[in-house]
mmCIF file with all atom_site columns, C-alpha atoms and ligand atoms in Angstrom:
data_model
loop_
_atom_site.group_PDB
_atom_site.id
_atom_site.type_symbol
_atom_site.label_atom_id
_atom_site.label_alt_id
_atom_site.label_comp_id
_atom_site.label_asym_id
_atom_site.label_entity_id
_atom_site.label_seq_id
_atom_site.pdbx_PDB_ins_code
_atom_site.Cartn_x
_atom_site.Cartn_y
_atom_site.Cartn_z
_atom_site.occupancy
_atom_site.B_iso_or_equiv
_atom_site.pdbx_formal_charge
_atom_site.auth_seq_id
_atom_site.auth_comp_id
_atom_site.auth_asym_id
_atom_site.auth_atom_id
_atom_site.pdbx_PDB_model_num
ATOM   1   C CA  . UNK Q 1 1   ? 1.632  18.217  -16.490 1.00 0.00 ? 1   UNK Q CA  1
ATOM   2   C CA  . UNK Q 1 2   ? 2.481  20.744  -14.190 1.00 0.00 ? 2   UNK Q CA  1
ATOM   3   C CA  . UNK Q 1 3   ? 5.774  22.280  -13.774 1.00 0.00 ? 3   UNK Q CA  1
ATOM   4   C CA  . UNK Q 1 4   ? 8.245  19.827  -12.477 1.00 0.00 ? 4   UNK Q CA  1
ATOM   5   C CA  . UNK Q 1 5   ? 9.827  20.345  -9.002  1.00 0.00 ? 5   UNK Q CA  1
ATOM   6   C CA  . UNK Q 1 6   ? 13.641 20.921  -9.178  1.00 0.00 ? 6   UNK Q CA  1
ATOM   7   C CA  . UNK Q 1 7   ? 15.009 18.157  -10.969 1.00 0.00 ? 7   UNK Q CA  1
ATOM   8   C CA  . UNK Q 1 8   ? 13.676 15.232  -9.582  1.00 0.00 ? 8   UNK Q CA  1
ATOM   9   C CA  . UNK Q 1 9   ? 13.760 11.835  -10.960 1.00 0.00 ? 9   UNK Q CA  1
ATOM   10  C CA  . UNK Q 1 10  ? 11.883 8.542   -10.270 1.00 0.00 ? 10  UNK Q CA  1
ATOM   11  C CA  . UNK Q 1 11  ? 14.098 5.317   -10.215 1.00 0.00 ? 11  UNK Q CA  1
ATOM   12  C CA  . UNK Q 1 12  ? 11.393 2.834   -10.525 1.00 0.00 ? 12  UNK Q CA  1
ATOM   13  C CA  . UNK Q 1 13  ? 11.421 -0.980  -10.256 1.00 0.00 ? 13  UNK Q CA  1
ATOM   14  C CA  . UNK Q 1 14  ? 10.852 -4.321  -8.467  1.00 0.00 ? 14  UNK Q CA  1
ATOM   15  C CA  . UNK Q 1 15  ? 13.673 -4.087  -6.102  1.00 0.00 ? 15  UNK Q CA  1
ATOM   16  C CA  . UNK Q 1 16  ? 13.544 -7.768  -5.219  1.00 0.00 ? 16  UNK Q CA  1
ATOM   17  C CA  . UNK Q 1 17  ? 16.289 -7.475  -3.988  1.00 0.00 ? 17  UNK Q CA  1
ATOM   18  C CA  . UNK Q 1 18  ? 18.339 -4.526  -4.464  1.00 0.00 ? 18  UNK Q CA  1
ATOM   19  C CA  . UNK Q 1 19  ? 20.934 -5.531  -6.360  1.00 0.00 ? 19  UNK Q CA  1
ATOM   20  C CA  . UNK Q 1 20  ? 24.517 -3.780  -6.826  1.00 0.00 ? 20  UNK Q CA  1
ATOM   21  C CA  . UNK Q 1 21  ? 23.477 -2.816  -9.920  1.00 0.00 ? 21  UNK Q CA  1
ATOM   22  C CA  . UNK Q 1 22  ? 20.241 -0.756  -8.395  1.00 0.00 ? 22  UNK Q CA  1
ATOM   23  C CA  . UNK Q 1 23  ? 22.597 0.721   -6.258  1.00 0.00 ? 23  UNK Q CA  1
ATOM   24  C CA  . UNK Q 1 24  ? 25.152 1.526   -9.236  1.00 0.00 ? 24  UNK Q CA  1
ATOM   25  C CA  . UNK Q 1 25  ? 22.690 3.666   -11.200 1.00 0.00 ? 25  UNK Q CA  1
ATOM   26  C CA  . UNK Q 1 26  ? 20.857 4.901   -8.072  1.00 0.00 ? 26  UNK Q CA  1
ATOM   27  C CA  . UNK Q 1 27  ? 24.684 6.596   -7.504  1.00 0.00 ? 27  UNK Q CA  1
ATOM   28  C CA  . UNK Q 1 28  ? 24.519 7.431   -10.660 1.00 0.00 ? 28  UNK Q CA  1
ATOM   29  C CA  . UNK Q 1 29  ? 21.627 9.506   -10.904 1.00 0.00 ? 29  UNK Q CA  1
ATOM   30  C CA  . UNK Q 1 30  ? 22.041 11.221  -7.525  1.00 0.00 ? 30  UNK Q CA  1
ATOM   31  C CA  . UNK Q 1 31  ? 24.821 12.999  -9.112  1.00 0.00 ? 31  UNK Q CA  1
ATOM   32  C CA  . UNK Q 1 32  ? 23.242 13.914  -12.275 1.00 0.00 ? 32  UNK Q CA  1
ATOM   33  C CA  . UNK Q 1 33  ? 19.840 15.152  -10.500 1.00 0.00 ? 33  UNK Q CA  1
ATOM   34  C CA  . UNK Q 1 34  ? 18.860 16.962  -7.416  1.00 0.00 ? 34  UNK Q CA  1
ATOM   35  C CA  . UNK Q 1 35  ? 17.026 14.502  -6.189  1.00 0.00 ? 35  UNK Q CA  1
ATOM   36  C CA  . UNK Q 1 36  ? 16.284 10.435  -6.736  1.00 0.00 ? 36  UNK Q CA  1
ATOM   37  C CA  . UNK Q 1 37  ? 13.225 8.675   -5.729  1.00 0.00 ? 37  UNK Q CA  1
ATOM   38  C CA  . UNK Q 1 38  ? 13.550 5.319   -5.496  1.00 0.00 ? 38  UNK Q CA  1
ATOM   39  C CA  . UNK Q 1 39  ? 9.924  3.908   -6.257  1.00 0.00 ? 39  UNK Q CA  1
ATOM   40  C CA  . UNK Q 1 40  ? 9.023  0.189   -5.340  1.00 0.00 ? 40  UNK Q CA  1
ATOM   41  C CA  . UNK Q 1 41  ? 6.187  -1.023  -7.187  1.00 0.00 ? 41  UNK Q CA  1
ATOM   42  C CA  . UNK Q 1 42  ? 3.864  -2.698  -4.977  1.00 0.00 ? 42  UNK Q CA  1
ATOM   43  C CA  . UNK Q 1 43  ? 2.737  -6.722  -6.026  1.00 0.00 ? 43  UNK Q CA  1
ATOM   44  C CA  . UNK Q 1 44  ? 5.001  -7.363  -8.351  1.00 0.00 ? 44  UNK Q CA  1
ATOM   45  C CA  . UNK Q 1 45  ? 5.456  -10.876 -7.825  1.00 0.00 ? 45  UNK Q CA  1
ATOM   46  C CA  . UNK Q 1 46  ? 2.210  -13.387 -6.313  1.00 0.00 ? 46  UNK Q CA  1
ATOM   47  C CA  . UNK Q 1 47  ? 5.283  -14.487 -4.125  1.00 0.00 ? 47  UNK Q CA  1
ATOM   48  C CA  . UNK Q 1 48  ? 7.821  -11.970 -3.588  1.00 0.00 ? 48  UNK Q CA  1
ATOM   49  C CA  . UNK Q 1 49  ? 11.159 -12.618 -1.290  1.00 0.00 ? 49  UNK Q CA  1
ATOM   50  C CA  . UNK Q 1 50  ? 10.251 -9.275  0.106   1.00 0.00 ? 50  UNK Q CA  1
ATOM   51  C CA  . UNK Q 1 51  ? 7.685  -7.465  1.155   1.00 0.00 ? 51  UNK Q CA  1
ATOM   52  C CA  . UNK Q 1 52  ? 7.393  -3.598  -0.318  1.00 0.00 ? 52  UNK Q CA  1
ATOM   53  C CA  . UNK Q 1 53  ? 7.788  -2.272  3.442   1.00 0.00 ? 53  UNK Q CA  1
ATOM   54  C CA  . UNK Q 1 54  ? 11.388 -4.589  3.546   1.00 0.00 ? 54  UNK Q CA  1
ATOM   55  C CA  . UNK Q 1 55  ? 12.381 -3.370  0.061   1.00 0.00 ? 55  UNK Q CA  1
ATOM   56  C CA  . UNK Q 1 56  ? 11.758 -0.010  1.094   1.00 0.00 ? 56  UNK Q CA  1
ATOM   57  C CA  . UNK Q 1 57  ? 13.458 -0.649  4.488   1.00 0.00 ? 57  UNK Q CA  1
ATOM   58  C CA  . UNK Q 1 58  ? 16.514 -2.018  2.603   1.00 0.00 ? 58  UNK Q CA  1
ATOM   59  C CA  . UNK Q 1 59  ? 16.986 0.756   0.634   1.00 0.00 ? 59  UNK Q CA  1
ATOM   60  C CA  . UNK Q 1 60  ? 16.314 3.401   3.494   1.00 0.00 ? 60  UNK Q CA  1
ATOM   61  C CA  . UNK Q 1 61  ? 19.150 1.332   5.211   1.00 0.00 ? 61  UNK Q CA  1
ATOM   62  C CA  . UNK Q 1 62  ? 21.749 1.412   2.225   1.00 0.00 ? 62  UNK Q CA  1
ATOM   63  C CA  . UNK Q 1 63  ? 21.579 4.827   1.443   1.00 0.00 ? 63  UNK Q CA  1
ATOM   64  C CA  . UNK Q 1 64  ? 21.224 5.930   4.880   1.00 0.00 ? 64  UNK Q CA  1
ATOM   65  C CA  . UNK Q 1 65  ? 23.605 8.961   4.101   1.00 0.00 ? 65  UNK Q CA  1
ATOM   66  C CA  . UNK Q 1 66  ? 22.410 10.454  0.735   1.00 0.00 ? 66  UNK Q CA  1
ATOM   67  C CA  . UNK Q 1 67  ? 20.427 12.986  1.307   1.00 0.00 ? 67  UNK Q CA  1
ATOM   68  C CA  . UNK Q 1 68  ? 19.368 13.193  -1.704  1.00 0.00 ? 68  UNK Q CA  1
ATOM   69  C CA  . UNK Q 1 69  ? 17.801 9.708   -2.558  1.00 0.00 ? 69  UNK Q CA  1
ATOM   70  C CA  . UNK Q 1 70  ? 14.446 9.053   -1.212  1.00 0.00 ? 70  UNK Q CA  1
ATOM   71  C CA  . UNK Q 1 71  ? 12.522 5.968   -1.276  1.00 0.00 ? 71  UNK Q CA  1
ATOM   72  C CA  . UNK Q 1 72  ? 9.077  4.671   -0.964  1.00 0.00 ? 72  UNK Q CA  1
ATOM   73  C CA  . UNK Q 1 73  ? 6.153  2.130   -2.375  1.00 0.00 ? 73  UNK Q CA  1
ATOM   74  C CA  . UNK Q 1 74  ? 4.261  2.812   -5.551  1.00 0.00 ? 74  UNK Q CA  1
ATOM   75  C CA  . UNK Q 1 75  ? 1.310  1.226   -7.104  1.00 0.00 ? 75  UNK Q CA  1
ATOM   76  C CA  . UNK Q 1 76  ? -0.706 1.936   -10.481 1.00 0.00 ? 76  UNK Q CA  1
ATOM   77  C CA  . UNK Q 1 77  ? 0.346  3.644   -13.578 1.00 0.00 ? 77  UNK Q CA  1
ATOM   78  C CA  . UNK Q 1 78  ? 3.720  4.771   -13.159 1.00 0.00 ? 78  UNK Q CA  1
ATOM   79  C CA  . UNK Q 1 79  ? 3.638  8.270   -14.752 1.00 0.00 ? 79  UNK Q CA  1
ATOM   80  C CA  . UNK Q 1 80  ? 0.130  8.755   -12.917 1.00 0.00 ? 80  UNK Q CA  1
ATOM   81  C CA  . UNK Q 1 81  ? 2.651  8.281   -10.193 1.00 0.00 ? 81  UNK Q CA  1
ATOM   82  C CA  . UNK Q 1 82  ? 5.642  10.544  -11.837 1.00 0.00 ? 82  UNK Q CA  1
ATOM   83  C CA  . UNK Q 1 83  ? 2.388  13.497  -12.463 1.00 0.00 ? 83  UNK Q CA  1
ATOM   84  C CA  . UNK Q 1 84  ? 1.935  13.408  -8.470  1.00 0.00 ? 84  UNK Q CA  1
ATOM   85  C CA  . UNK Q 1 85  ? 5.187  13.675  -7.505  1.00 0.00 ? 85  UNK Q CA  1
ATOM   86  C CA  . UNK Q 1 86  ? 6.053  16.427  -10.419 1.00 0.00 ? 86  UNK Q CA  1
ATOM   87  C CA  . UNK Q 1 87  ? 9.420  14.677  -11.436 1.00 0.00 ? 87  UNK Q CA  1
ATOM   88  C CA  . UNK Q 1 88  ? 10.563 15.335  -14.298 1.00 0.00 ? 88  UNK Q CA  1
ATOM   89  C CA  . UNK Q 1 89  ? 12.568 12.047  -15.709 1.00 0.00 ? 89  UNK Q CA  1
ATOM   90  C CA  . UNK Q 1 90  ? 12.166 8.398   -15.291 1.00 0.00 ? 90  UNK Q CA  1
ATOM   91  C CA  . UNK Q 1 91  ? 15.663 6.651   -14.566 1.00 0.00 ? 91  UNK Q CA  1
ATOM   92  C CA  . UNK Q 1 92  ? 15.913 3.110   -15.478 1.00 0.00 ? 92  UNK Q CA  1
ATOM   93  C CA  . UNK Q 1 93  ? 19.046 0.867   -16.059 1.00 0.00 ? 93  UNK Q CA  1
ATOM   94  C CA  . UNK Q 1 94  ? 20.748 -0.821  -19.191 1.00 0.00 ? 94  UNK Q CA  1
ATOM   95  C CA  . UNK Q 1 95  ? 22.512 -3.542  -18.957 1.00 0.00 ? 95  UNK Q CA  1
ATOM   96  C CA  . UNK Q 1 96  ? 22.609 -5.171  -22.391 1.00 0.00 ? 96  UNK Q CA  1
ATOM   97  C CA  . UNK Q 1 97  ? 21.262 -5.370  -25.653 1.00 0.00 ? 97  UNK Q CA  1
ATOM   98  C CA  . UNK Q 1 98  ? 18.597 -8.043  -24.386 1.00 0.00 ? 98  UNK Q CA  1
ATOM   99  C CA  . UNK Q 1 99  ? 17.275 -5.319  -21.858 1.00 0.00 ? 99  UNK Q CA  1
ATOM   100 C CA  . UNK Q 1 100 ? 16.890 -2.576  -25.019 1.00 0.00 ? 100 UNK Q CA  1
ATOM   101 C CA  . UNK Q 1 101 ? 13.446 -3.774  -26.150 1.00 0.00 ? 101 UNK Q CA  1
ATOM   102 C CA  . UNK Q 1 102 ? 11.530 -4.089  -23.157 1.00 0.00 ? 102 UNK Q CA  1
ATOM   103 C CA  . UNK Q 1 103 ? 12.879 -0.546  -21.959 1.00 0.00 ? 103 UNK Q CA  1
ATOM   104 C CA  . UNK Q 1 104 ? 12.050 0.941   -24.863 1.00 0.00 ? 104 UNK Q CA  1
ATOM   105 C CA  . UNK Q 1 105 ? 8.206  -0.181  -25.215 1.00 0.00 ? 105 UNK Q CA  1
ATOM   106 C CA  . UNK Q 1 106 ? 7.711  0.877   -22.118 1.00 0.00 ? 106 UNK Q CA  1
ATOM   107 C CA  . UNK Q 1 107 ? 9.930  4.356   -22.391 1.00 0.00 ? 107 UNK Q CA  1
ATOM   108 C CA  . UNK Q 1 108 ? 7.594  4.905   -25.359 1.00 0.00 ? 108 UNK Q CA  1
ATOM   109 C CA  . UNK Q 1 109 ? 4.240  3.908   -23.770 1.00 0.00 ? 109 UNK Q CA  1
ATOM   110 C CA  . UNK Q 1 110 ? 4.913  6.040   -20.762 1.00 0.00 ? 110 UNK Q CA  1
ATOM   111 C CA  . UNK Q 1 111 ? 6.286  8.673   -23.542 1.00 0.00 ? 111 UNK Q CA  1
ATOM   112 C CA  . UNK Q 1 112 ? 2.524  8.182   -24.997 1.00 0.00 ? 112 UNK Q CA  1
ATOM   113 C CA  . UNK Q 1 113 ? 0.937  8.562   -21.783 1.00 0.00 ? 113 UNK Q CA  1
ATOM   114 C CA  . UNK Q 1 114 ? 3.187  11.627  -20.372 1.00 0.00 ? 114 UNK Q CA  1
ATOM   115 C CA  . UNK Q 1 115 ? 4.858  13.366  -23.191 1.00 0.00 ? 115 UNK Q CA  1
ATOM   116 C CA  . UNK Q 1 116 ? 6.611  15.813  -20.823 1.00 0.00 ? 116 UNK Q CA  1
ATOM   117 C CA  . UNK Q 1 117 ? 7.611  12.799  -19.016 1.00 0.00 ? 117 UNK Q CA  1
ATOM   118 C CA  . UNK Q 1 118 ? 11.309 12.078  -20.154 1.00 0.00 ? 118 UNK Q CA  1
ATOM   119 C CA  . UNK Q 1 119 ? 13.076 8.548   -19.180 1.00 0.00 ? 119 UNK Q CA  1
ATOM   120 C CA  . UNK Q 1 120 ? 16.510 8.607   -19.263 1.00 0.00 ? 120 UNK Q CA  1
ATOM   121 C CA  . UNK Q 1 121 ? 18.886 5.501   -19.246 1.00 0.00 ? 121 UNK Q CA  1
ATOM   122 C CA  . UNK Q 1 122 ? 21.695 4.687   -17.673 1.00 0.00 ? 122 UNK Q CA  1
ATOM   123 C CA  . UNK Q 1 123 ? 24.930 1.667   -18.230 1.00 0.00 ? 123 UNK Q CA  1
ATOM   124 C CA  . UNK Q 1 124 ? 25.713 0.267   -14.709 1.00 0.00 ? 124 UNK Q CA  1
ATOM   125 C CA  . UNK Q 1 125 ? 29.682 -0.487  -14.178 1.00 0.00 ? 125 UNK Q CA  1
ATOM   126 C CA  . UNK Q 1 126 ? 30.531 -3.476  -16.466 1.00 0.00 ? 126 UNK Q CA  1
ATOM   127 C CA  . UNK Q 1 127 ? 31.024 -5.781  -13.418 1.00 0.00 ? 127 UNK Q CA  1
ATOM   128 C CA  . UNK Q 1 128 ? 26.965 -5.705  -12.810 1.00 0.00 ? 128 UNK Q CA  1
ATOM   129 C CA  . UNK Q 1 129 ? 26.010 -5.903  -16.560 1.00 0.00 ? 129 UNK Q CA  1
ATOM   130 C CA  . UNK Q 1 130 ? 24.604 -10.002 -15.467 1.00 0.00 ? 130 UNK Q CA  1
ATOM   131 C CA  . UNK Q 1 131 ? 22.757 -9.272  -12.524 1.00 0.00 ? 131 UNK Q CA  1
ATOM   132 C CA  . UNK Q 1 132 ? 19.405 -9.548  -12.050 1.00 0.00 ? 132 UNK Q CA  1
ATOM   133 C CA  . UNK Q 1 133 ? 17.191 -9.346  -8.836  1.00 0.00 ? 133 UNK Q CA  1
ATOM   134 C CA  . UNK Q 1 134 ? 15.732 -12.879 -10.111 1.00 0.00 ? 134 UNK Q CA  1
ATOM   135 C CA  . UNK Q 1 135 ? 19.443 -14.617 -10.847 1.00 0.00 ? 135 UNK Q CA  1
ATOM   136 C CA  . UNK Q 1 136 ? 20.145 -13.571 -7.263  1.00 0.00 ? 136 UNK Q CA  1
ATOM   137 C CA  . UNK Q 1 137 ? 17.530 -15.068 -5.362  1.00 0.00 ? 137 UNK Q CA  1
ATOM   138 C CA  . UNK Q 1 138 ? 17.984 -18.207 -7.754  1.00 0.00 ? 138 UNK Q CA  1
ATOM   139 C CA  . UNK Q 1 139 ? 21.765 -18.155 -6.719  1.00 0.00 ? 139 UNK Q CA  1
ATOM   140 C CA  . UNK Q 1 140 ? 21.062 -17.812 -2.932  1.00 0.00 ? 140 UNK Q CA  1
ATOM   141 C CA  . UNK Q 1 141 ? 18.096 -20.353 -2.814  1.00 0.00 ? 141 UNK Q CA  1
ATOM   142 C CA  . UNK Q 1 142 ? 20.435 -23.072 -3.522  1.00 0.00 ? 142 UNK Q CA  1
ATOM   143 C CA  . UNK Q 1 143 ? 23.354 -21.931 -1.696  1.00 0.00 ? 143 UNK Q CA  1
ATOM   144 C CA  . UNK Q 1 144 ? 26.024 -19.853 -4.099  1.00 0.00 ? 144 UNK Q CA  1
ATOM   145 C CA  . UNK Q 1 145 ? 27.261 -16.785 -2.858  1.00 0.00 ? 145 UNK Q CA  1
ATOM   146 C CA  . UNK Q 1 146 ? 25.932 -13.601 -3.442  1.00 0.00 ? 146 UNK Q CA  1
ATOM   147 C CA  . UNK Q 1 147 ? 28.291 -11.614 -1.623  1.00 0.00 ? 147 UNK Q CA  1
ATOM   148 C CA  . UNK Q 1 148 ? 29.614 -8.463  -3.474  1.00 0.00 ? 148 UNK Q CA  1
ATOM   149 C CA  . UNK Q 1 149 ? 26.432 -8.878  -6.021  1.00 0.00 ? 149 UNK Q CA  1
ATOM   150 C CA  . UNK Q 1 150 ? 24.176 -7.077  -3.183  1.00 0.00 ? 150 UNK Q CA  1
ATOM   151 C CA  . UNK Q 1 151 ? 24.899 -4.521  -0.649  1.00 0.00 ? 151 UNK Q CA  1
ATOM   152 C CA  . UNK Q 1 152 ? 25.926 -6.266  2.847   1.00 0.00 ? 152 UNK Q CA  1
ATOM   153 C CA  . UNK Q 1 153 ? 22.600 -5.003  4.430   1.00 0.00 ? 153 UNK Q CA  1
ATOM   154 C CA  . UNK Q 1 154 ? 20.734 -7.257  1.454   1.00 0.00 ? 154 UNK Q CA  1
ATOM   155 C CA  . UNK Q 1 155 ? 22.584 -10.144 2.568   1.00 0.00 ? 155 UNK Q CA  1
ATOM   156 C CA  . UNK Q 1 156 ? 21.709 -9.636  5.901   1.00 0.00 ? 156 UNK Q CA  1
ATOM   157 C CA  . UNK Q 1 157 ? 17.989 -9.474  5.193   1.00 0.00 ? 157 UNK Q CA  1
ATOM   158 C CA  . UNK Q 1 158 ? 18.000 -12.473 2.821   1.00 0.00 ? 158 UNK Q CA  1
ATOM   159 C CA  . UNK Q 1 159 ? 20.151 -14.549 5.658   1.00 0.00 ? 159 UNK Q CA  1
ATOM   160 C CA  . UNK Q 1 160 ? 16.741 -14.186 7.496   1.00 0.00 ? 160 UNK Q CA  1
ATOM   161 C CA  . UNK Q 1 161 ? 13.824 -14.656 5.948   1.00 0.00 ? 161 UNK Q CA  1
ATOM   162 C CA  . UNK Q 1 162 ? 13.187 -18.551 6.352   1.00 0.00 ? 162 UNK Q CA  1
ATOM   163 C CA  . UNK Q 1 163 ? 11.811 -19.064 2.982   1.00 0.00 ? 163 UNK Q CA  1
ATOM   164 C CA  . UNK Q 1 164 ? 15.049 -18.288 1.686   1.00 0.00 ? 164 UNK Q CA  1
ATOM   165 C CA  . UNK Q 1 165 ? 16.757 -20.512 4.425   1.00 0.00 ? 165 UNK Q CA  1
ATOM   166 C CA  . UNK Q 1 166 ? 20.174 -19.635 5.595   1.00 0.00 ? 166 UNK Q CA  1
ATOM   167 C CA  . UNK Q 1 167 ? 23.454 -21.319 3.610   1.00 0.00 ? 167 UNK Q CA  1
HETATM 168 O O1  . LIG V 2 .   ? 12.264 -3.660  -11.619 1.00 0.00 ? 201 LIG V O1  1
HETATM 169 P P1  . LIG V 2 .   ? 10.981 -4.190  -12.754 1.00 0.00 ? 201 LIG V P1  1
HETATM 170 O O2  . LIG V 2 .   ? 10.180 -4.873  -12.322 1.00 0.00 ? 201 LIG V O2  1
HETATM 171 O O3  . LIG V 2 .   ? 11.663 -4.217  -14.012 1.00 0.00 ? 201 LIG V O3  1
HETATM 172 O O4  . LIG V 2 .   ? 10.040 -2.746  -12.931 1.00 0.00 ? 201 LIG V O4  1
HETATM 173 C C1  . LIG V 2 .   ? 9.355  -2.349  -13.708 1.00 0.00 ? 201 LIG V C1  1
HETATM 174 C C2  . LIG V 2 .   ? 8.580  -1.424  -13.567 1.00 0.00 ? 201 LIG V C2  1
HETATM 175 C C3  . LIG V 2 .   ? 8.050  -1.370  -12.341 1.00 0.00 ? 201 LIG V C3  1
HETATM 176 C C4  . LIG V 2 .   ? 9.139  -0.236  -14.033 1.00 0.00 ? 201 LIG V C4  1
HETATM 177 C C5  . LIG V 2 .   ? 7.120  -1.057  -14.639 1.00 0.00 ? 201 LIG V C5  1
HETATM 178 O O5  . LIG V 2 .   ? 6.554  -2.609  -14.581 1.00 0.00 ? 201 LIG V O5  1
HETATM 179 C C6  . LIG V 2 .   ? 6.160  -0.148  -14.027 1.00 0.00 ? 201 LIG V C6  1
HETATM 180 O O6  . LIG V 2 .   ? 6.444  1.099   -14.349 1.00 0.00 ? 201 LIG V O6  1
HETATM 181 N N1  . LIG V 2 .   ? 5.218  -0.602  -13.886 1.00 0.00 ? 201 LIG V N1  1
HETATM 182 C C7  . LIG V 2 .   ? 4.155  0.315   -13.321 1.00 0.00 ? 201 LIG V C7  1
HETATM 183 C C8  . LIG V 2 .   ? 2.793  0.255   -13.819 1.00 0.00 ? 201 LIG V C8  1
HETATM 184 C C9  . LIG V 2 .   ? 2.629  1.039   -15.377 1.00 0.00 ? 201 LIG V C9  1
HETATM 185 O O7  . LIG V 2 .   ? 2.868  2.103   -15.314 1.00 0.00 ? 201 LIG V O7  1
HETATM 186 N N2  . LIG V 2 .   ? 2.683  -0.070  -16.488 1.00 0.00 ? 201 LIG V N2  1
HETATM 187 C C10 . LIG V 2 .   ? 2.718  0.596   -17.964 1.00 0.00 ? 201 LIG V C10 1
HETATM 188 C C11 . LIG V 2 .   ? 4.797  0.873   -17.871 1.00 0.00 ? 201 LIG V C11 1
HETATM 189 S S1  . LIG V 2 .   ? 4.274  1.158   -19.778 1.00 0.00 ? 201 LIG V S1  1
#
């Protein structure tokens, strides 16, 4: 692997949609690393709420004022993408013990594939430990309130999604 450029960290995920838990992790990472690249995985679900391009647009809108937060889509192997972008770390959020097994497996598989790439785990603020994109979509679809759980921009985008419906 070529030498990493500066201290670029990649925060990969589906972000369908971006939650306040994701925002919390991105802000924490932006303090720790020179640059943080939010990497939106293309084609996660057969029927995502937002297209990858929409998810990128949302992240861009939310972090417009943060010079060191960038966003783009990626597909294929994460380690290959990290190699191309010359990243030195992958950031992942850990909410609860239940996240641990999946995250541990992924981190070790990624290390097996690329030993020089570190995975850094960060804990979101306690009030976001129960948040997940899946639950946000479900609550919203069933008419529940998602204010305070996602950035206002996400709420706005969700309201304009005919598939989800206007509350
Ligand atoms: O937010 P998510 O859906 O939990 O993110 C999962 C993600 C995107 C980090 C993971 O699925 C991933 O890295 N996918 C890219 C394909 C890959 O590299 N798979 C092997 C991982 S060990």
